[in-house]
Amino acid sequence: MNGRVLRTELKRSAAPWAGGVVLLGSLAVFFLIDGIWWRGNAGWTAQWTTMAMWTRYLLGFWWPLVVGLGAAYGLRDSRSRMGELLSTTPSPAWRRAALPAGAMALGVSCGFGLLLIVGGVEVALGRTTYMSLGWLPISLVAVLALVAGAVFGMGVARALPSVLTPPALVVTFLMLGSLLLRQSGDGALPSGMAPNRLALFSPVTVDPRQMLLTLSGSVHLGQTLWLLGLLGTGFALLAATTRRSRLLGVVPVLTGAALALAVLPAEARDTYVVDKAAAALVCDGPVCVTQANHDRLPELAQRGKEALRVLHDVLGDTAPTSVREDTALYALGAERALSADVVLVDFDDRLLRDATGDQLTRVLIGKGLAPTCHGDNDREGGGRLGVAVQSIAVSWALHDARFQPLEDRGTEAYELTTWAEAENAWQRLTALPPAEQRSRIAELRAATVSCSGYGHLRALTGEAAR
């Protein structure tokens, strides 16, 4: 196959369309829809690994379509009624099959590759300075999946030359993907309805909610074996000229499936694992963050040390002695284990996402005096009520003349009521004798560290908790 022939094939075939579907479809989803892929440290442009995981997630839409486009491309000879003529040419069948297969592989690879370039530029221009090559296997398997799916569609269409073949393949792959990937993201790790090994036959990943999660090496190996078998069967069917060769064409996919089942992990905990390199802690004295967020360390260290000093002045020997980024995995809505010695920070917390300067110091003091049982302050038991409690504690610790919320007051009726109650609690707390005020703050901290009584404004004024 020379370059001139390949260029001609690309111009006259559906191969560029397949790459265009992957590229333009993905960019349309990412840039035209304000979805969760733009949120926090697990956004598609926040980290290299999450960028790769989000592009794999979108294969749930594009993989079946690429298989269908490959099948439509594979019907070209039968539609033009050239099959018998081409079979009489002296060129070997595998060589004739290599041209359209190569064109399709190049088309989808370029489409997905350009998507990765766009994502990579966005990540490079963003806040993160952490670079890891762990995202490459995730993306390389995605490219292999697109190539294997397209060639498999071509081979099936060559073996079953019917106008119904492309839509049937699209529907089949969509249904199989839906069944295999019907997963619950409520847990710390995703769990599915189908057995884990069978679910991993699909190259689609769940939407990444935690930046430290990545795919294990056994997943990469098992999926590669399975997809190579699918690719081998597709090419064998595309090059087959006899019934016997078509029957033998299913051997690669069966072999790949058998090898993959022996390698793929049986449990979700062995599928999605913590990226140890990204989760490694980098410290400046008592302040530590993960390697993935080491660019945040300079300012956090300065403000964290200042916050620890204030906390020691207020709490004495019971004050926390360190600030550390939380690296544990939690289910949605699950409580996290708190320690009285550590101020846990989660950069997905809305208070911490963009906090800088004195505001960052205030937030850290608030988390030291009234830590939350939920990392992002948005879960059940948190929200505006938790921020209101932290705001009162910070204003008291810094001897503010008036109550200063840690965030803008909301405009909804519930939020207005919460802030009005917080203002009232502040007035009543500051009206107490200094010793009684200190006692109330100590009781509040003890209750929040133990995750009992969290968010109770009335506890600051000595009233019964609601």
Short mmCIF file of C-alpha atoms in Angstrom, two decimals:
data_model
loop_
_atom_site.label_atom_id
_atom_site.label_comp_id
_atom_site.label_asym_id
_atom_site.label_seq_id
_atom_site.Cartn_x
_atom_site.Cartn_y
_atom_site.Cartn_z
CA MET A 1 0.00 0.00 0.00
CA ASN A 2 1.59 3.30 -1.10
CA GLY A 3 0.74 6.79 0.06
CA ARG A 4 -0.97 7.89 -3.16
CA VAL A 5 -3.38 4.96 -3.15
CA LEU A 6 -4.13 5.49 0.53
CA ARG A 7 -4.87 9.19 -0.03
CA THR A 8 -7.23 8.30 -2.82
CA GLU A 9 -8.97 5.77 -0.61
CA LEU A 10 -9.36 8.34 2.15
CA LYS A 11 -10.90 10.86 -0.24
CA ARG A 12 -13.41 8.39 -1.66
CA SER A 13 -14.37 6.47 1.46
CA ALA A 14 -16.24 6.89 4.73
CA ALA A 15 -13.04 6.65 6.78
CA PRO A 16 -12.70 10.43 7.41
CA TRP A 17 -16.36 10.54 8.45
CA ALA A 18 -15.73 8.03 11.20
CA GLY A 19 -12.87 10.13 12.57
CA GLY A 20 -15.00 13.25 12.25
CA VAL A 21 -17.81 11.69 14.29
CA VAL A 22 -15.39 10.92 17.12
CA LEU A 23 -13.67 14.30 17.05
CA LEU A 24 -16.53 16.71 16.39
CA GLY A 25 -19.05 14.75 18.42
CA SER A 26 -16.79 14.71 21.47
CA LEU A 27 -15.88 18.39 21.18
CA ALA A 28 -19.56 19.27 20.83
CA VAL A 29 -20.37 17.38 24.04
CA PHE A 30 -17.47 18.87 25.97
CA PHE A 31 -17.72 22.47 24.82
CA LEU A 32 -21.42 22.98 24.10
CA ILE A 33 -22.76 21.32 27.27
CA ASP A 34 -21.89 22.63 30.71
CA GLY A 35 -21.66 19.18 32.28
CA ILE A 36 -19.85 17.65 35.22
CA TRP A 37 -16.78 17.15 33.02
CA TRP A 38 -15.96 20.82 33.70
CA ARG A 39 -16.20 20.45 37.49
CA GLY A 40 -13.38 20.17 40.02
CA ASN A 41 -10.21 18.11 40.01
CA ALA A 42 -11.86 15.29 38.05
CA GLY A 43 -12.79 17.50 35.10
CA TRP A 44 -11.72 16.53 31.61
CA THR A 45 -9.19 19.38 31.42
CA ALA A 46 -8.10 19.29 35.07
CA GLN A 47 -5.65 16.35 34.98
CA TRP A 48 -4.10 14.16 32.28
CA THR A 49 -5.62 10.95 33.60
CA THR A 50 -9.12 12.37 33.97
CA MET A 51 -8.85 13.78 30.44
CA ALA A 52 -8.13 10.28 29.14
CA MET A 53 -10.91 8.77 31.26
CA TRP A 54 -13.50 11.28 30.05
CA THR A 55 -12.63 10.61 26.39
CA ARG A 56 -13.01 6.89 27.09
CA TYR A 57 -16.38 7.60 28.71
CA LEU A 58 -17.66 9.16 25.48
CA LEU A 59 -16.87 5.96 23.58
CA GLY A 60 -20.24 4.80 24.87
CA PHE A 61 -21.72 7.01 22.14
CA TRP A 62 -19.09 6.79 19.40
CA TRP A 63 -17.95 3.16 19.50
CA PRO A 64 -21.26 1.70 18.22
CA LEU A 65 -21.46 4.44 15.57
CA VAL A 66 -17.92 3.72 14.39
CA VAL A 67 -18.79 0.03 14.11
CA GLY A 68 -21.84 0.99 12.03
CA LEU A 69 -19.83 3.31 9.79
CA GLY A 70 -17.28 0.56 9.29
CA ALA A 71 -20.09 -1.77 8.24
CA ALA A 72 -21.44 0.83 5.81
CA TYR A 73 -17.96 1.14 4.36
CA GLY A 74 -17.68 -2.65 4.10
CA LEU A 75 -20.80 -2.76 1.90
CA ARG A 76 -19.16 -0.66 -0.79
CA ASP A 77 -18.11 -3.53 -3.04
CA SER A 78 -21.46 -5.31 -2.79
CA ARG A 79 -23.38 -2.09 -3.48
CA SER A 80 -21.29 -1.44 -6.59
CA ARG A 81 -21.53 -5.13 -7.59
CA MET A 82 -17.75 -5.37 -7.94
CA GLY A 83 -17.18 -8.30 -5.60
CA GLU A 84 -16.91 -10.91 -8.35
CA LEU A 85 -14.68 -8.67 -10.47
CA LEU A 86 -12.28 -7.93 -7.61
CA SER A 87 -12.05 -11.63 -6.73
CA THR A 88 -10.56 -12.33 -10.17
CA THR A 89 -7.68 -9.88 -9.78
CA PRO A 90 -4.22 -11.36 -9.12
CA SER A 91 -3.77 -9.28 -5.95
CA PRO A 92 -4.15 -11.40 -2.77
CA ALA A 93 -7.39 -10.95 -0.86
CA TRP A 94 -5.60 -9.84 2.31
CA ARG A 95 -3.85 -7.09 0.39
CA ARG A 96 -7.11 -5.83 -1.07
CA ALA A 97 -8.60 -5.84 2.44
CA ALA A 98 -5.63 -3.97 3.91
CA LEU A 99 -6.35 -0.79 1.93
CA PRO A 100 -9.87 -0.02 3.23
CA ALA A 101 -8.99 -1.34 6.68
CA GLY A 102 -5.90 0.89 6.81
CA ALA A 103 -7.89 3.90 5.65
CA MET A 104 -10.54 3.34 8.31
CA ALA A 105 -7.92 2.77 11.01
CA LEU A 106 -6.14 5.97 10.03
CA GLY A 107 -9.38 7.95 9.99
CA VAL A 108 -10.59 7.00 13.47
CA SER A 109 -7.08 7.19 14.93
CA CYS A 110 -6.58 10.72 13.64
CA GLY A 111 -10.01 11.77 14.88
CA PHE A 112 -9.37 10.49 18.39
CA GLY A 113 -5.78 11.70 18.33
CA LEU A 114 -6.90 15.26 17.54
CA LEU A 115 -9.36 15.04 20.42
CA LEU A 116 -6.50 14.09 22.74
CA ILE A 117 -4.44 16.99 21.43
CA VAL A 118 -7.24 19.43 22.20
CA GLY A 119 -7.65 17.94 25.67
CA GLY A 120 -3.90 17.93 26.25
CA VAL A 121 -3.60 21.61 25.32
CA GLU A 122 -6.45 22.45 27.70
CA VAL A 123 -4.77 20.52 30.51
CA ALA A 124 -1.39 22.11 29.80
CA LEU A 125 -2.93 25.60 29.88
CA GLY A 126 -4.78 24.84 33.11
CA ARG A 127 -3.68 24.94 36.71
CA THR A 128 -2.10 21.50 37.03
CA THR A 129 1.66 21.05 36.62
CA TYR A 130 1.53 17.31 37.36
CA MET A 131 2.46 15.19 34.39
CA SER A 132 2.18 11.41 34.37
CA LEU A 133 2.36 8.91 31.53
CA GLY A 134 -0.34 6.82 33.20
CA TRP A 135 -2.92 8.32 30.86
CA LEU A 136 -1.26 6.90 27.73
CA PRO A 137 -2.40 3.25 28.13
CA ILE A 138 -5.96 4.49 28.74
CA SER A 139 -5.95 6.42 25.47
CA LEU A 140 -4.07 3.80 23.44
CA VAL A 141 -6.66 1.18 24.34
CA ALA A 142 -9.35 3.64 23.23
CA VAL A 143 -7.66 4.03 19.83
CA LEU A 144 -7.38 0.25 19.50
CA ALA A 145 -11.06 -0.10 20.39
CA LEU A 146 -12.11 2.34 17.66
CA VAL A 147 -9.89 0.68 15.04
CA ALA A 148 -11.00 -2.83 16.04
CA GLY A 149 -14.65 -1.85 16.07
CA ALA A 150 -14.49 -0.20 12.64
CA VAL A 151 -12.63 -3.13 11.02
CA PHE A 152 -14.96 -5.61 12.70
CA GLY A 153 -17.95 -3.77 11.25
CA MET A 154 -16.34 -3.88 7.81
CA GLY A 155 -15.68 -7.60 8.09
CA VAL A 156 -19.22 -8.44 9.25
CA ALA A 157 -20.69 -6.36 6.42
CA ARG A 158 -18.47 -8.15 3.90
CA ALA A 159 -19.63 -11.51 5.27
CA LEU A 160 -23.31 -10.42 5.54
CA PRO A 161 -23.80 -7.92 2.70
CA SER A 162 -27.17 -6.43 3.60
CA VAL A 163 -28.37 -2.85 4.07
CA LEU A 164 -29.61 -3.96 7.49
CA THR A 165 -26.16 -4.95 8.69
CA PRO A 166 -24.89 -1.47 9.70
CA PRO A 167 -27.97 -0.44 11.74
CA ALA A 168 -28.17 -3.91 13.27
CA LEU A 169 -24.56 -3.66 14.44
CA VAL A 170 -25.11 -0.19 15.88
CA VAL A 171 -28.17 -1.30 17.82
CA THR A 172 -26.44 -4.49 18.99
CA PHE A 173 -23.37 -2.67 20.28
CA LEU A 174 -25.52 0.01 21.93
CA MET A 175 -27.62 -2.60 23.70
CA LEU A 176 -24.62 -4.66 24.78
CA GLY A 177 -22.89 -1.54 26.04
CA SER A 178 -25.96 -0.52 27.99
CA LEU A 179 -26.27 -3.95 29.58
CA LEU A 180 -22.59 -4.37 30.36
CA LEU A 181 -22.11 -0.85 31.70
CA ARG A 182 -25.27 -0.48 33.75
CA GLN A 183 -23.30 0.65 36.75
CA SER A 184 -23.96 2.43 39.98
CA GLY A 185 -21.67 5.33 40.75
CA ASP A 186 -22.97 5.73 44.30
CA GLY A 187 -20.19 3.68 45.85
CA ALA A 188 -16.57 4.61 46.31
CA LEU A 189 -15.90 2.32 43.33
CA PRO A 190 -18.36 1.71 40.46
CA SER A 191 -20.26 -1.57 40.50
CA GLY A 192 -22.27 -3.03 37.67
CA MET A 193 -25.14 -5.37 36.99
CA ALA A 194 -23.05 -7.61 34.73
CA PRO A 195 -20.05 -9.62 35.97
CA ASN A 196 -17.02 -7.35 36.07
CA ARG A 197 -15.00 -9.36 33.53
CA LEU A 198 -17.80 -9.23 30.96
CA ALA A 199 -18.39 -5.52 31.60
CA LEU A 200 -14.74 -4.85 30.75
CA PHE A 201 -15.27 -6.21 27.25
CA SER A 202 -16.60 -2.73 26.55
CA PRO A 203 -13.87 -0.06 26.25
CA VAL A 204 -16.15 2.51 27.85
CA THR A 205 -15.27 3.73 31.35
CA VAL A 206 -17.55 5.24 33.95
CA ASP A 207 -17.53 9.01 34.39
CA PRO A 208 -14.55 9.81 36.62
CA ARG A 209 -15.66 11.42 39.89
CA GLN A 210 -12.33 11.23 41.71
CA MET A 211 -9.08 12.35 40.16
CA LEU A 212 -6.96 9.70 41.89
CA LEU A 213 -8.75 6.79 40.23
CA THR A 214 -7.23 5.10 37.22
CA LEU A 215 -7.43 1.73 35.47
CA SER A 216 -5.22 -1.13 36.59
CA GLY A 217 -2.61 -2.77 34.38
CA SER A 218 -4.58 -6.01 34.18
CA VAL A 219 -7.47 -4.08 32.64
CA HIS A 220 -5.21 -2.59 29.97
CA LEU A 221 -3.75 -6.00 29.15
CA GLY A 222 -7.06 -7.87 29.13
CA GLN A 223 -8.83 -5.28 26.98
CA THR A 224 -5.90 -5.17 24.57
CA LEU A 225 -6.04 -8.96 24.09
CA TRP A 226 -9.80 -8.87 23.53
CA LEU A 227 -9.67 -5.95 21.09
CA LEU A 228 -6.81 -7.48 19.13
CA GLY A 229 -8.94 -10.60 18.75
CA LEU A 230 -11.87 -8.46 17.56
CA LEU A 231 -9.57 -6.69 15.11
CA GLY A 232 -8.19 -10.01 13.86
CA THR A 233 -11.66 -11.41 13.24
CA GLY A 234 -12.75 -8.24 11.46
CA PHE A 235 -9.78 -8.34 9.11
CA ALA A 236 -10.14 -12.09 8.55
CA LEU A 237 -13.79 -11.66 7.54
CA LEU A 238 -12.89 -8.70 5.35
CA ALA A 239 -10.28 -10.76 3.49
CA ALA A 240 -12.25 -14.04 3.43
CA THR A 241 -13.21 -15.39 0.03
CA THR A 242 -14.63 -18.79 0.97
CA ARG A 243 -17.11 -20.10 3.51
CA ARG A 244 -14.36 -22.02 5.28
CA SER A 245 -12.19 -18.90 5.66
CA ARG A 246 -15.16 -17.02 7.10
CA LEU A 247 -15.74 -19.74 9.67
CA LEU A 248 -12.06 -19.69 10.61
CA GLY A 249 -12.30 -15.93 10.92
CA VAL A 250 -14.07 -16.20 14.28
CA VAL A 251 -11.06 -17.93 15.85
CA PRO A 252 -9.17 -14.69 16.71
CA VAL A 253 -12.06 -13.11 18.58
CA LEU A 254 -12.77 -16.31 20.51
CA THR A 255 -9.10 -16.64 21.39
CA GLY A 256 -8.88 -13.00 22.42
CA ALA A 257 -11.98 -13.34 24.58
CA ALA A 258 -10.64 -16.45 26.31
CA LEU A 259 -7.28 -14.81 27.04
CA ALA A 260 -8.99 -11.63 28.23
CA LEU A 261 -11.23 -13.52 30.65
CA ALA A 262 -8.13 -15.06 32.19
CA VAL A 263 -6.53 -11.64 32.71
CA LEU A 264 -9.33 -9.19 33.45
CA PRO A 265 -10.05 -8.60 37.16
CA ALA A 266 -13.21 -10.07 38.66
CA GLU A 267 -13.84 -7.22 41.13
CA ALA A 268 -14.30 -3.49 40.72
CA ARG A 269 -11.68 -2.82 43.40
CA ASP A 270 -9.09 -4.41 41.11
CA THR A 271 -10.37 -2.50 38.08
CA TYR A 272 -10.40 1.09 39.29
CA VAL A 273 -7.39 1.66 41.52
CA VAL A 274 -5.76 4.64 43.16
CA ASP A 275 -2.93 6.16 41.14
CA LYS A 276 -0.19 5.84 43.76
CA ALA A 277 2.10 8.30 42.03
CA ALA A 278 -0.60 10.96 41.89
CA ALA A 279 -1.70 10.28 45.48
CA ALA A 280 1.81 10.50 46.97
CA LEU A 281 1.96 13.32 49.51
CA VAL A 282 4.25 16.31 49.08
CA CYS A 283 4.77 18.32 52.28
CA ASP A 284 6.01 21.70 53.41
CA GLY A 285 6.31 21.31 57.15
CA PRO A 286 2.89 20.38 58.58
CA VAL A 287 1.04 21.03 55.31
CA CYS A 288 0.74 18.22 52.74
CA VAL A 289 -0.97 17.86 49.36
CA THR A 290 -0.96 15.12 46.74
CA GLN A 291 1.59 15.06 43.95
CA ALA A 292 -1.26 15.75 41.52
CA ASN A 293 -1.95 19.05 43.30
CA HIS A 294 1.60 19.98 44.24
CA ASP A 295 1.21 23.30 42.41
CA ARG A 296 -1.18 24.36 45.19
CA LEU A 297 1.33 23.66 47.95
CA PRO A 298 3.20 27.01 48.16
CA GLU A 299 0.17 29.11 48.98
CA LEU A 300 -1.58 26.39 50.99
CA ALA A 301 1.55 25.93 53.10
CA GLN A 302 1.77 29.63 53.91
CA ARG A 303 -1.92 29.96 54.72
CA GLY A 304 -2.11 26.58 56.42
CA LYS A 305 0.67 27.44 58.88
CA GLU A 306 -1.08 30.71 59.68
CA ALA A 307 -4.38 28.88 60.21
CA LEU A 308 -2.71 26.32 62.50
CA ARG A 309 -1.28 29.15 64.60
CA VAL A 310 -4.73 30.71 65.02
CA LEU A 311 -6.25 27.33 65.86
CA HIS A 312 -3.61 26.74 68.53
CA ASP A 313 -4.34 30.12 70.07
CA VAL A 314 -8.05 29.27 70.22
CA LEU A 315 -7.99 25.56 71.10
CA GLY A 316 -4.70 25.16 72.91
CA ASP A 317 -3.31 21.63 73.13
CA THR A 318 -6.40 20.15 71.45
CA ALA A 319 -5.78 22.09 68.24
CA PRO A 320 -4.91 20.25 65.00
CA THR A 321 -1.23 20.10 64.17
CA SER A 322 -1.27 19.52 60.41
CA VAL A 323 -3.13 20.28 57.19
CA ARG A 324 -3.46 17.44 54.70
CA GLU A 325 -5.28 16.83 51.44
CA ASP A 326 -7.82 14.05 51.73
CA THR A 327 -6.90 11.06 49.55
CA ALA A 328 -9.45 8.50 50.74
CA LEU A 329 -12.20 7.23 48.41
CA TYR A 330 -15.80 7.73 49.48
CA ALA A 331 -19.20 6.74 48.24
CA LEU A 332 -21.56 9.57 47.35
CA GLY A 333 -23.04 10.93 50.55
CA ALA A 334 -20.79 8.80 52.76
CA GLU A 335 -19.24 10.26 55.88
CA ARG A 336 -15.47 10.44 56.14
CA ALA A 337 -13.39 9.64 59.19
CA LEU A 338 -12.15 12.82 60.86
CA SER A 339 -9.17 13.27 63.15
CA ALA A 340 -8.81 16.00 65.74
CA ASP A 341 -5.12 16.34 64.82
CA VAL A 342 -5.57 16.98 61.10
CA VAL A 343 -7.36 19.61 59.03
CA LEU A 344 -8.51 17.73 55.94
CA VAL A 345 -8.83 19.69 52.71
CA ASP A 346 -10.61 18.68 49.53
CA PHE A 347 -9.98 20.89 46.53
CA ASP A 348 -13.37 19.93 45.12
CA ASP A 349 -14.94 21.74 48.07
CA ARG A 350 -16.56 24.86 46.69
CA LEU A 351 -14.98 26.95 49.46
CA LEU A 352 -11.48 25.81 48.50
CA ARG A 353 -11.67 25.73 44.71
CA ASP A 354 -10.71 29.33 44.12
CA ALA A 355 -9.87 30.59 47.62
CA THR A 356 -6.63 32.56 47.85
CA GLY A 357 -4.94 34.90 50.28
CA ASP A 358 -6.73 35.78 53.48
CA GLN A 359 -9.87 34.03 52.28
CA LEU A 360 -7.96 30.73 52.10
CA THR A 361 -6.72 31.26 55.67
CA ARG A 362 -10.28 31.86 56.86
CA VAL A 363 -11.54 28.72 55.12
CA LEU A 364 -8.81 26.58 56.71
CA ILE A 365 -9.57 28.00 60.15
CA GLY A 366 -13.25 27.21 59.62
CA LYS A 367 -12.44 23.63 58.67
CA GLY A 368 -10.24 23.29 61.72
CA LEU A 369 -12.91 24.58 64.13
CA ALA A 370 -15.95 22.93 62.53
CA PRO A 371 -14.75 20.16 60.17
CA THR A 372 -17.29 18.65 57.83
CA CYS A 373 -18.12 14.96 57.62
CA HIS A 374 -18.47 15.33 53.84
CA GLY A 375 -15.53 16.49 51.81
CA ASP A 376 -17.15 18.91 49.40
CA ASN A 377 -19.60 20.68 51.72
CA ASP A 378 -22.40 19.93 49.26
CA ARG A 379 -23.61 16.56 50.51
CA GLU A 380 -26.42 15.83 52.87
CA GLY A 381 -25.66 17.40 56.23
CA GLY A 382 -23.51 20.11 54.64
CA GLY A 383 -24.51 22.85 52.26
CA ARG A 384 -25.19 26.40 53.42
CA LEU A 385 -25.87 25.29 57.00
CA GLY A 386 -22.38 23.83 57.38
CA VAL A 387 -20.77 26.92 55.81
CA ALA A 388 -22.79 29.13 58.16
CA VAL A 389 -21.44 27.27 61.21
CA GLN A 390 -17.87 27.53 59.92
CA SER A 391 -18.38 31.24 59.20
CA ILE A 392 -19.45 31.93 62.80
CA ALA A 393 -16.48 29.99 64.18
CA VAL A 394 -13.98 31.83 61.94
CA SER A 395 -15.40 35.27 62.72
CA TRP A 396 -15.16 34.46 66.43
CA ALA A 397 -11.61 33.10 66.20
CA LEU A 398 -10.37 36.17 64.32
CA HIS A 399 -12.20 38.58 66.64
CA ASP A 400 -14.18 40.13 63.79
CA ALA A 401 -16.29 43.11 64.76
CA ARG A 402 -19.18 41.70 62.77
CA PHE A 403 -20.25 38.38 61.27
CA GLN A 404 -18.45 37.64 57.96
CA PRO A 405 -19.74 34.71 55.87
CA LEU A 406 -17.18 32.53 54.08
CA GLU A 407 -19.18 32.78 50.88
CA ASP A 408 -21.81 35.01 49.34
CA ARG A 409 -25.19 34.71 50.95
CA GLY A 410 -27.73 32.91 48.80
CA THR A 411 -30.95 34.39 47.48
CA GLU A 412 -33.23 31.37 47.85
CA ALA A 413 -35.74 31.39 50.70
CA TYR A 414 -34.02 28.49 52.48
CA GLU A 415 -30.61 30.12 52.19
CA LEU A 416 -31.87 33.49 53.39
CA THR A 417 -33.38 31.79 56.43
CA THR A 418 -30.13 29.94 57.13
CA TRP A 419 -28.03 33.10 57.02
CA ALA A 420 -30.56 34.98 59.15
CA GLU A 421 -30.29 32.22 61.77
CA ALA A 422 -26.50 32.38 61.51
CA GLU A 423 -26.53 36.13 62.11
CA ASN A 424 -28.76 35.62 65.13
CA ALA A 425 -26.49 32.83 66.48
CA TRP A 426 -23.45 35.08 66.04
CA GLN A 427 -25.09 37.89 68.01
CA ARG A 428 -26.06 35.55 70.83
CA LEU A 429 -22.65 33.85 70.93
CA THR A 430 -20.71 37.12 71.15
CA ALA A 431 -23.04 38.35 73.89
CA LEU A 432 -21.86 35.53 76.18
CA PRO A 433 -18.89 35.89 78.56
CA PRO A 434 -15.51 35.07 76.88
CA ALA A 435 -15.05 31.85 78.84
CA GLU A 436 -18.52 30.67 77.83
CA GLN A 437 -17.84 31.55 74.19
CA ARG A 438 -14.67 29.45 74.21
CA SER A 439 -16.60 26.57 75.79
CA ARG A 440 -19.26 26.73 73.06
CA ILE A 441 -16.63 26.63 70.31
CA ALA A 442 -14.90 23.64 71.97
CA GLU A 443 -18.23 21.79 72.19
CA LEU A 444 -18.97 22.58 68.56
CA ARG A 445 -15.61 21.22 67.43
CA ALA A 446 -15.97 18.05 69.48
CA ALA A 447 -19.40 17.45 67.95
CA THR A 448 -18.28 18.06 64.37
CA VAL A 449 -15.12 15.92 64.66
CA SER A 450 -17.26 13.01 65.86
CA CYS A 451 -19.84 13.72 63.10
CA SER A 452 -22.57 14.18 65.70
CA GLY A 453 -24.44 17.43 65.88
CA TYR A 454 -22.89 18.76 62.70
CA GLY A 455 -24.47 21.95 61.43
CA HIS A 456 -26.42 22.87 64.56
CA LEU A 457 -26.32 26.64 64.88
CA ARG A 458 -28.13 26.52 68.19
CA ALA A 459 -25.29 24.56 69.76
CA LEU A 460 -23.24 27.76 69.65
CA THR A 461 -25.78 29.55 71.83
CA GLY A 462 -26.39 26.71 74.24
CA GLU A 463 -29.84 25.80 72.92
CA ALA A 464 -30.97 22.24 72.26
CA ALA A 465 -30.00 20.94 68.83
CA ARG A 466 -32.76 20.57 66.33
#
